[in-house]
PDB file of C-alpha atoms in Angstrom:
ATOM      1  CA  MET A   1       0.038   6.974 -24.357  1.00  0.00           C
ATOM      2  CA  GLY A   2       0.513   4.873 -21.500  1.00  0.00           C
ATOM      3  CA  SER A   3      -2.599   3.456 -18.912  1.00  0.00           C
ATOM      4  CA  PHE A   4      -5.381   4.711 -16.326  1.00  0.00           C
ATOM      5  CA  TRP A   5      -3.335   4.327 -13.572  1.00  0.00           C
ATOM      6  CA  ASP A   6      -0.366   5.881 -15.315  1.00  0.00           C
ATOM      7  CA  LYS A   7      -2.602   9.344 -15.667  1.00  0.00           C
ATOM      8  CA  VAL A   8      -3.217   8.048 -12.224  1.00  0.00           C
ATOM      9  CA  LYS A   9       0.409   8.313 -10.635  1.00  0.00           C
ATOM     10  CA  GLY A  10       0.973  11.070 -12.964  1.00  0.00           C
ATOM     11  CA  LEU A  11      -2.172  13.354 -11.668  1.00  0.00           C
ATOM     12  CA  MET A  12      -0.925  12.616  -7.730  1.00  0.00           C
ATOM     13  CA  ASN A  13       1.917  12.963  -9.187  1.00  0.00           C
ATOM     14  CA  SER A  14       2.093  16.381 -10.876  1.00  0.00           C
ATOM     15  CA  ASP A  15       4.245  19.962  -9.966  1.00  0.00           C
ATOM     16  CA  SER A  16       0.665  21.960 -10.998  1.00  0.00           C
ATOM     17  CA  ASP A  17       0.369  24.953  -8.414  1.00  0.00           C
ATOM     18  CA  LYS A  18      -3.321  22.538  -7.552  1.00  0.00           C
ATOM     19  CA  PRO A  19      -2.572  18.819  -7.404  1.00  0.00           C
ATOM     20  CA  ALA A  20      -4.815  16.217  -8.282  1.00  0.00           C
ATOM     21  CA  LEU A  21      -4.581  15.415  -3.893  1.00  0.00           C
ATOM     22  CA  ASP A  22      -2.537  14.900  -1.425  1.00  0.00           C
ATOM     23  CA  ILE A  23      -2.638  11.887   0.795  1.00  0.00           C
ATOM     24  CA  THR A  24      -0.916  11.338   2.929  1.00  0.00           C
ATOM     25  CA  LEU A  25      -0.868   7.772   4.982  1.00  0.00           C
ATOM     26  CA  SER A  26      -2.840  10.064   7.947  1.00  0.00           C
ATOM     27  CA  GLU A  27      -5.072  11.124   5.792  1.00  0.00           C
ATOM     28  CA  LYS A  28      -5.939   7.229   3.994  1.00  0.00           C
ATOM     29  CA  LYS A  29      -9.463   6.204   5.862  1.00  0.00           C
ATOM     30  CA  GLY A  30     -11.428   3.788   3.230  1.00  0.00           C
ATOM     31  CA  GLY A  31     -15.833   4.281   3.831  1.00  0.00           C
ATOM     32  CA  ILE A  32     -18.286   4.093   1.014  1.00  0.00           C
ATOM     33  CA  VAL A  33     -18.661   6.029  -2.116  1.00  0.00           C
ATOM     34  CA  LYS A  34     -21.792   6.659  -4.303  1.00  0.00           C
ATOM     35  CA  ILE A  35     -20.938   7.470  -8.461  1.00  0.00           C
ATOM     36  CA  ASN A  36     -24.243   9.182  -9.581  1.00  0.00           C
ATOM     37  CA  CYS A  37     -25.386   9.102 -13.349  1.00  0.00           C
ATOM     38  CA  THR A  38     -27.519  12.308 -13.746  1.00  0.00           C
ATOM     39  CA  SER A  39     -28.723  10.366 -17.752  1.00  0.00           C
ATOM     40  CA  ASN A  40     -30.823   7.810 -15.799  1.00  0.00           C
ATOM     41  CA  GLY A  41     -30.726   7.953 -12.388  1.00  0.00           C
ATOM     42  CA  LYS A  42     -28.499   5.070 -11.857  1.00  0.00           C
ATOM     43  CA  TYR A  43     -25.383   3.993  -9.056  1.00  0.00           C
ATOM     44  CA  LEU A  44     -23.048   2.324  -8.152  1.00  0.00           C
ATOM     45  CA  ILE A  45     -21.985   1.843  -4.597  1.00  0.00           C
ATOM     46  CA  ARG A  46     -18.232   0.589  -3.542  1.00  0.00           C
ATOM     47  CA  SER A  47     -17.021   0.429  -0.321  1.00  0.00           C
ATOM     48  CA  VAL A  48     -13.199   1.480  -1.014  1.00  0.00           C
ATOM     49  CA  ALA A  49     -10.378   0.637   2.154  1.00  0.00           C
ATOM     50  CA  SER A  50      -8.900   4.799   0.645  1.00  0.00           C
ATOM     51  CA  ILE A  51     -11.436   7.100   0.457  1.00  0.00           C
ATOM     52  CA  SER A  52      -9.271   9.596  -1.531  1.00  0.00           C
ATOM     53  CA  LEU A  53      -7.780   7.188  -4.137  1.00  0.00           C
ATOM     54  CA  PHE A  54     -10.267   5.567  -5.422  1.00  0.00           C
ATOM     55  CA  GLN A  55     -11.222  10.152  -6.167  1.00  0.00           C
ATOM     56  CA  VAL A  56      -7.891  10.615  -7.913  1.00  0.00           C
ATOM     57  CA  ALA A  57      -9.380   7.668  -9.016  1.00  0.00           C
ATOM     58  CA  PHE A  58     -12.279   8.401 -10.965  1.00  0.00           C
ATOM     59  CA  ASP A  59     -11.667  12.284 -10.560  1.00  0.00           C
ATOM     60  CA  THR A  60      -8.521  11.035 -13.364  1.00  0.00           C
ATOM     61  CA  ALA A  61     -10.737   8.969 -16.005  1.00  0.00           C
ATOM     62  CA  LYS A  62     -13.621  11.464 -15.773  1.00  0.00           C
ATOM     63  CA  LYS A  63     -11.078  13.897 -17.354  1.00  0.00           C
ATOM     64  CA  THR A  64      -9.315  11.839 -19.184  1.00  0.00           C
ATOM     65  CA  ARG A  65     -12.840  10.203 -20.272  1.00  0.00           C
ATOM     66  CA  THR A  66     -11.298   6.470 -20.341  1.00  0.00           C
ATOM     67  CA  LYS A  67     -12.948   3.642 -18.769  1.00  0.00           C
ATOM     68  CA  SER A  68     -11.746   2.977 -15.618  1.00  0.00           C
ATOM     69  CA  ILE A  69     -14.445   2.328 -12.917  1.00  0.00           C
ATOM     70  CA  HIS A  70     -16.179  -1.483 -13.369  1.00  0.00           C
ATOM     71  CA  GLY A  71     -19.579  -1.396 -13.536  1.00  0.00           C
ATOM     72  CA  LEU A  72     -19.476   1.614 -15.162  1.00  0.00           C
ATOM     73  CA  GLU A  73     -18.433   1.093 -18.807  1.00  0.00           C
ATOM     74  CA  GLY A  74     -21.987   0.803 -20.751  1.00  0.00           C
ATOM     75  CA  ASP A  75     -23.027   4.295 -19.158  1.00  0.00           C
ATOM     76  CA  TRP A  76     -20.161   5.877 -18.998  1.00  0.00           C
ATOM     77  CA  ASP A  77     -20.212   5.626 -22.878  1.00  0.00           C
ATOM     78  CA  ARG A  78     -24.016   6.061 -23.802  1.00  0.00           C
ATOM     79  CA  TYR A  79     -23.848   9.070 -21.515  1.00  0.00           C
ATOM     80  CA  GLY A  80     -20.203   9.797 -21.373  1.00  0.00           C
ATOM     81  CA  PRO A  81     -17.861  11.247 -17.649  1.00  0.00           C
ATOM     82  CA  GLU A  82     -19.575  14.603 -17.242  1.00  0.00           C
ATOM     83  CA  CYS A  83     -22.491  12.658 -16.724  1.00  0.00           C
ATOM     84  CA  PHE A  84     -21.512  11.496 -13.454  1.00  0.00           C
ATOM     85  CA  TYR A  85     -20.553  12.566 -10.189  1.00  0.00           C
ATOM     86  CA  PHE A  86     -19.114  11.333  -6.484  1.00  0.00           C
ATOM     87  CA  GLU A  87     -20.689  10.375  -3.521  1.00  0.00           C
ATOM     88  CA  VAL A  88     -18.840   9.964  -0.285  1.00  0.00           C
ATOM     89  CA  MET A  89     -21.740   8.595   1.355  1.00  0.00           C
ATOM     90  CA  LYS A  90     -19.506   7.057   5.264  1.00  0.00           C
ATOM     91  CA  VAL A  91     -16.840   7.033   6.255  1.00  0.00           C
ATOM     92  CA  VAL A  92     -15.313   5.039   8.023  1.00  0.00           C
ATOM     93  CA  PRO A  93     -11.570   4.584   9.257  1.00  0.00           C
ATOM     94  CA  ARG A  94      -9.633   1.839  10.319  1.00  0.00           C
ATOM     95  CA  PRO A  95      -9.261   1.726  13.476  1.00  0.00           C
ATOM     96  CA  GLU A  96      -6.009   0.997  15.218  1.00  0.00           C
ATOM     97  CA  GLY A  97      -3.926  -2.568  14.516  1.00  0.00           C
ATOM     98  CA  MET A  98      -6.901  -4.504  12.529  1.00  0.00           C
ATOM     99  CA  LYS A  99      -6.451  -6.401  10.535  1.00  0.00           C
ATOM    100  CA  ASP A 100      -6.374  -6.161   6.799  1.00  0.00           C
ATOM    101  CA  LYS A 101      -9.740  -8.522   6.903  1.00  0.00           C
ATOM    102  CA  ASP A 102     -11.701  -7.474   9.347  1.00  0.00           C
ATOM    103  CA  TYR A 103     -11.309  -4.095   7.882  1.00  0.00           C
ATOM    104  CA  ARG A 104     -12.696  -5.133   4.390  1.00  0.00           C
ATOM    105  CA  ASP A 105     -15.834  -7.549   6.666  1.00  0.00           C
ATOM    106  CA  LEU A 106     -15.966  -4.312   8.634  1.00  0.00           C
ATOM    107  CA  LEU A 107     -16.351  -2.238   5.437  1.00  0.00           C
ATOM    108  CA  SER A 108     -18.204  -4.073   3.159  1.00  0.00           C
ATOM    109  CA  ALA A 109     -21.245  -4.196   6.515  1.00  0.00           C
ATOM    110  CA  ALA A 110     -21.206  -0.223   6.530  1.00  0.00           C
ATOM    111  CA  GLU A 111     -21.851  -1.532   2.228  1.00  0.00           C
ATOM    112  CA  ARG A 112     -24.349  -3.218   2.567  1.00  0.00           C
ATOM    113  CA  GLU A 113     -26.574  -1.680   5.040  1.00  0.00           C
ATOM    114  CA  ILE A 114     -25.545   1.998   2.950  1.00  0.00           C
ATOM    115  CA  SER A 115     -27.028  -0.732  -0.023  1.00  0.00           C
ATOM    116  CA  GLN A 116     -30.402  -1.146   2.135  1.00  0.00           C
ATOM    117  CA  ARG A 117     -31.583   2.289   1.878  1.00  0.00           C
ATOM    118  CA  GLU A 118     -31.359   2.999  -1.318  1.00  0.00           C
ATOM    119  CA  ASP A 119     -33.394   1.378  -4.741  1.00  0.00           C
ATOM    120  CA  PRO A 120     -32.022  -2.027  -6.267  1.00  0.00           C
ATOM    121  CA  ALA A 121     -33.952  -0.923  -9.602  1.00  0.00           C
ATOM    122  CA  LEU A 122     -31.892   1.689  -9.390  1.00  0.00           C
ATOM    123  CA  SER A 123     -28.367  -0.045  -9.122  1.00  0.00           C
ATOM    124  CA  TYR A 124     -25.213  -0.952 -11.119  1.00  0.00           C
TER     125      TYR A 124
END
């Protein structure tokens, strides 16, 4: 059957009329994303180095009903993937020449800033 990531790669490389998501290096931007559960109002906030790749993974998990987003497993099974939606909270472009560690630190700071505005009781 193949792993979850094999399915993601398959969707990204498919020759269908409408590809899942066209990702080029120039469009690869990181940022802060939020996955919301409509059944219980809970949310998961993550900093990601590539919003596009994370969205492909999320969309693939929904389409294939695969558990892939760490932290959502119990509610993903309980309510079903159709009860979750993806939201970009903030785009954080990587400054040219910035080292990986510095970019991760920048993303982590942005995640903390966004998380402080949300209700911690509803966080996964």
